[in-house]
Amino acid sequence: MPMRALLVPDPHRGPGYAVLELHDAAPPDPPVFFLRRASDGAWLSGTGWGQAETALRPEAWNTDRDRQLLMLGTALVDALEPGDAYALTVPGAGSCALETDDHVLSRASGGNGAGRTPPPSPSRRKRLGCALLGVLIFVAWLAGGVALWHGSMSAPASPAPGTAPDDTAEETSFSLFPRTDPDGEPTYEQEEMSKP
């Protein structure tokens, strides 16, 4: 009977870990295997996918009745993508297609708490978008106010009605501390200057 390989979630270690079950295969000696991706023919190594055939070693292994159990960690499980097909080779036992439980790959891809950050929910995106829009509107309002203020400060004074364009009227300037009192009373500065 040909070897059969099945990748299932590890019930003892949780998300991101898996058990590689080898059915109808002798215990691998040494316990190594090779994994090839069908989409591009790349081989899995401890550092990702590449063109070199690389032996992979499980974190632990044992025999349970008629199957060999190889425990895989997150470094290998996270490299597997849902929807892709894989071929498994065990030295001395042969090659076969790797059957994968969808729960293993969905957990490795970030679903169901695999240790990766899940994508933001749509409502969270809306809140971030609204906050960003609010900040942009405030900045635009502030820039418009500064532009208006700057424009009013640099605009030339228009002549008063009834004066000829050639007449030069003295421009009145704004001062927080006027030098003359509107009621005709002497100001503090005038009083200080008149003292001996």
Short mmCIF file of C-alpha atoms in Angstrom, two decimals:
data_model
loop_
_atom_site.label_atom_id
_atom_site.label_comp_id
_atom_site.label_asym_id
_atom_site.label_seq_id
_atom_site.Cartn_x
_atom_site.Cartn_y
_atom_site.Cartn_z
CA MET A 1 0.00 0.00 0.00
CA PRO A 2 1.43 3.44 -0.89
CA MET A 3 2.34 5.93 1.81
CA ARG A 4 -0.24 8.55 2.73
CA ALA A 5 0.63 11.88 4.44
CA LEU A 6 -1.82 14.10 6.30
CA LEU A 7 -1.11 17.41 8.06
CA VAL A 8 -3.48 18.06 11.00
CA PRO A 9 -3.59 20.64 13.84
CA ASP A 10 -1.52 19.75 16.90
CA PRO A 11 -4.14 19.38 19.67
CA HIS A 12 -1.58 19.83 22.47
CA ARG A 13 0.40 22.86 21.32
CA GLY A 14 -2.30 25.02 19.74
CA PRO A 15 -2.42 27.36 16.71
CA GLY A 16 0.57 27.44 14.38
CA TYR A 17 1.68 23.89 15.26
CA ALA A 18 0.80 20.74 13.34
CA VAL A 19 1.28 17.00 13.28
CA LEU A 20 2.41 15.31 10.09
CA GLU A 21 0.79 11.85 10.05
CA LEU A 22 2.49 9.24 7.85
CA HIS A 23 0.26 6.25 7.15
CA ASP A 24 1.60 2.98 5.75
CA ALA A 25 5.21 4.07 6.17
CA ALA A 26 8.05 2.61 8.18
CA PRO A 27 9.53 4.83 10.89
CA PRO A 28 11.87 7.25 9.10
CA ASP A 29 15.50 6.79 10.07
CA PRO A 30 16.72 9.50 10.36
CA PRO A 31 13.42 11.34 10.89
CA VAL A 32 13.67 13.77 7.97
CA PHE A 33 11.43 14.64 5.05
CA PHE A 34 11.37 16.91 1.99
CA LEU A 35 8.48 19.17 1.00
CA ARG A 36 7.99 20.57 -2.50
CA ARG A 37 5.42 23.20 -3.53
CA ALA A 38 3.42 22.31 -6.65
CA SER A 39 2.80 25.88 -7.86
CA ASP A 40 6.47 26.68 -8.58
CA GLY A 41 8.45 23.54 -7.71
CA ALA A 42 10.26 25.25 -4.81
CA TRP A 43 11.55 23.25 -1.83
CA LEU A 44 10.84 24.24 1.78
CA SER A 45 13.80 24.87 4.08
CA GLY A 46 14.08 26.21 7.61
CA THR A 47 14.38 29.73 6.14
CA GLY A 48 11.59 29.58 3.53
CA TRP A 49 11.14 28.39 -0.05
CA GLY A 50 14.03 27.95 -2.47
CA GLN A 51 15.34 25.92 -5.37
CA ALA A 52 17.63 23.65 -3.30
CA GLU A 53 16.24 20.33 -2.04
CA THR A 54 16.51 20.63 1.74
CA ALA A 55 15.93 17.98 4.41
CA LEU A 56 13.49 19.09 7.11
CA ARG A 57 13.55 17.70 10.64
CA PRO A 58 10.48 17.62 12.90
CA GLU A 59 10.64 19.02 16.44
CA ALA A 60 9.61 15.60 17.80
CA TRP A 61 8.31 12.29 16.47
CA ASN A 62 6.84 8.98 17.62
CA THR A 63 4.94 5.94 16.39
CA ASP A 64 1.24 5.51 17.15
CA ARG A 65 -0.05 2.09 16.01
CA ASP A 66 0.19 2.08 12.21
CA ARG A 67 1.22 5.71 11.69
CA GLN A 68 4.27 7.85 12.25
CA LEU A 69 3.66 11.22 13.94
CA LEU A 70 6.06 14.07 13.20
CA MET A 71 5.48 17.26 15.23
CA LEU A 72 6.05 20.46 13.23
CA GLY A 73 6.57 23.95 14.60
CA THR A 74 5.41 27.33 13.40
CA ALA A 75 8.51 27.94 11.22
CA LEU A 76 7.39 25.16 8.86
CA VAL A 77 3.61 25.41 9.27
CA ASP A 78 3.49 29.17 8.67
CA ALA A 79 5.25 28.71 5.32
CA LEU A 80 2.31 26.69 3.94
CA GLU A 81 -0.35 28.58 2.00
CA PRO A 82 -4.03 27.66 1.65
CA GLY A 83 -4.94 26.62 -1.88
CA ASP A 84 -1.47 25.36 -2.83
CA ALA A 85 -0.59 21.66 -3.24
CA TYR A 86 2.50 20.00 -1.76
CA ALA A 87 4.43 16.80 -2.42
CA LEU A 88 6.10 15.05 0.52
CA THR A 89 9.13 12.77 0.20
CA VAL A 90 10.37 10.55 3.04
CA PRO A 91 13.73 8.84 2.41
CA GLY A 92 13.22 5.08 2.26
CA ALA A 93 9.41 5.37 2.18
CA GLY A 94 8.75 7.23 -1.05
CA SER A 95 6.73 10.30 -2.14
CA CYS A 96 3.07 11.24 -2.01
CA ALA A 97 0.77 14.26 -2.03
CA LEU A 98 0.46 16.02 1.30
CA GLU A 99 -3.16 16.22 2.40
CA THR A 100 -3.78 19.28 4.58
CA ASP A 101 -6.53 20.02 7.04
CA ASP A 102 -7.92 23.46 6.17
CA HIS A 103 -7.81 24.46 9.84
CA VAL A 104 -4.02 24.10 9.93
CA LEU A 105 -3.47 26.45 7.00
CA SER A 106 -6.10 29.00 8.03
CA ARG A 107 -4.53 29.22 11.48
CA ALA A 108 -1.06 29.55 9.99
CA SER A 109 -2.28 32.36 7.74
CA GLY A 110 -3.53 34.48 10.64
CA GLY A 111 -7.03 33.13 11.23
CA ASN A 112 -8.17 31.70 14.56
CA GLY A 113 -5.27 33.10 16.56
CA ALA A 114 -2.16 31.71 14.89
CA GLY A 115 0.08 34.28 16.53
CA ARG A 116 -0.05 36.75 13.65
CA THR A 117 -1.95 39.99 13.82
CA PRO A 118 -5.32 39.64 12.08
CA PRO A 119 -6.23 42.27 9.49
CA PRO A 120 -8.18 45.25 10.86
CA SER A 121 -11.93 44.90 10.83
CA PRO A 122 -13.93 47.08 8.40
CA SER A 123 -15.41 49.16 11.25
CA ARG A 124 -11.91 49.86 12.55
CA ARG A 125 -10.86 51.00 9.07
CA LYS A 126 -13.89 53.33 8.94
CA ARG A 127 -12.98 54.87 12.30
CA LEU A 128 -9.39 55.40 11.20
CA GLY A 129 -10.61 56.94 7.93
CA CYS A 130 -12.98 59.32 9.75
CA ALA A 131 -10.27 60.39 12.18
CA LEU A 132 -7.85 61.02 9.32
CA LEU A 133 -10.49 62.99 7.41
CA GLY A 134 -11.17 65.09 10.52
CA VAL A 135 -7.47 65.88 10.93
CA LEU A 136 -7.18 66.85 7.25
CA ILE A 137 -10.22 69.15 7.46
CA PHE A 138 -8.80 70.83 10.58
CA VAL A 139 -5.40 71.35 8.92
CA ALA A 140 -7.09 72.80 5.80
CA TRP A 141 -9.21 75.14 7.96
CA LEU A 142 -6.12 76.26 9.88
CA ALA A 143 -4.13 76.83 6.67
CA GLY A 144 -7.01 78.84 5.19
CA GLY A 145 -7.16 81.03 8.28
CA VAL A 146 -3.42 81.68 8.18
CA ALA A 147 -3.61 82.52 4.46
CA LEU A 148 -6.47 85.00 5.04
CA TRP A 149 -4.63 86.64 7.92
CA HIS A 150 -1.42 86.90 5.91
CA GLY A 151 -3.31 88.32 2.93
CA SER A 152 -5.05 90.97 5.02
CA MET A 153 -1.78 92.03 6.62
CA SER A 154 0.04 92.45 3.29
CA ALA A 155 -2.81 94.09 1.30
CA PRO A 156 -2.28 97.80 0.47
CA ALA A 157 -4.56 100.29 2.19
CA SER A 158 -7.28 101.73 -0.04
CA PRO A 159 -7.73 105.51 -0.06
CA ALA A 160 -10.61 106.93 1.91
CA PRO A 161 -13.69 107.99 -0.09
CA GLY A 162 -13.60 111.59 -1.26
CA THR A 163 -9.81 111.83 -1.51
CA ALA A 164 -7.91 112.13 -4.72
CA PRO A 165 -5.67 109.23 -5.73
CA ASP A 166 -2.66 111.57 -5.50
CA ASP A 167 -3.40 112.47 -1.88
CA THR A 168 -1.29 110.53 0.55
CA ALA A 169 -3.13 110.00 3.74
CA GLU A 170 -1.25 108.89 6.78
CA GLU A 171 -1.93 105.23 7.34
CA THR A 172 -3.33 104.44 10.73
CA SER A 173 -1.67 101.56 12.41
CA PHE A 174 -3.08 99.28 14.99
CA SER A 175 -1.43 99.24 18.40
CA LEU A 176 -2.28 97.31 21.48
CA PHE A 177 -1.04 100.25 23.56
CA PRO A 178 -2.17 103.51 21.89
CA ARG A 179 -0.09 106.60 22.49
CA THR A 180 -3.11 108.90 22.75
CA ASP A 181 -6.24 108.47 24.75
CA PRO A 182 -9.47 108.60 22.71
CA ASP A 183 -11.08 110.91 25.34
CA GLY A 184 -8.29 113.48 25.05
CA GLU A 185 -6.79 112.65 28.42
CA PRO A 186 -3.00 112.41 28.61
CA THR A 187 -1.63 108.89 28.50
CA TYR A 188 0.72 107.33 30.99
CA GLU A 189 3.70 107.95 28.68
CA GLN A 190 2.77 111.62 28.26
CA GLU A 191 2.47 112.05 32.02
CA GLU A 192 5.84 110.42 32.61
CA MET A 193 7.52 112.66 29.99
CA SER A 194 6.07 115.83 31.49
CA LYS A 195 7.50 115.09 34.95
CA PRO A 196 10.76 116.93 35.82
#
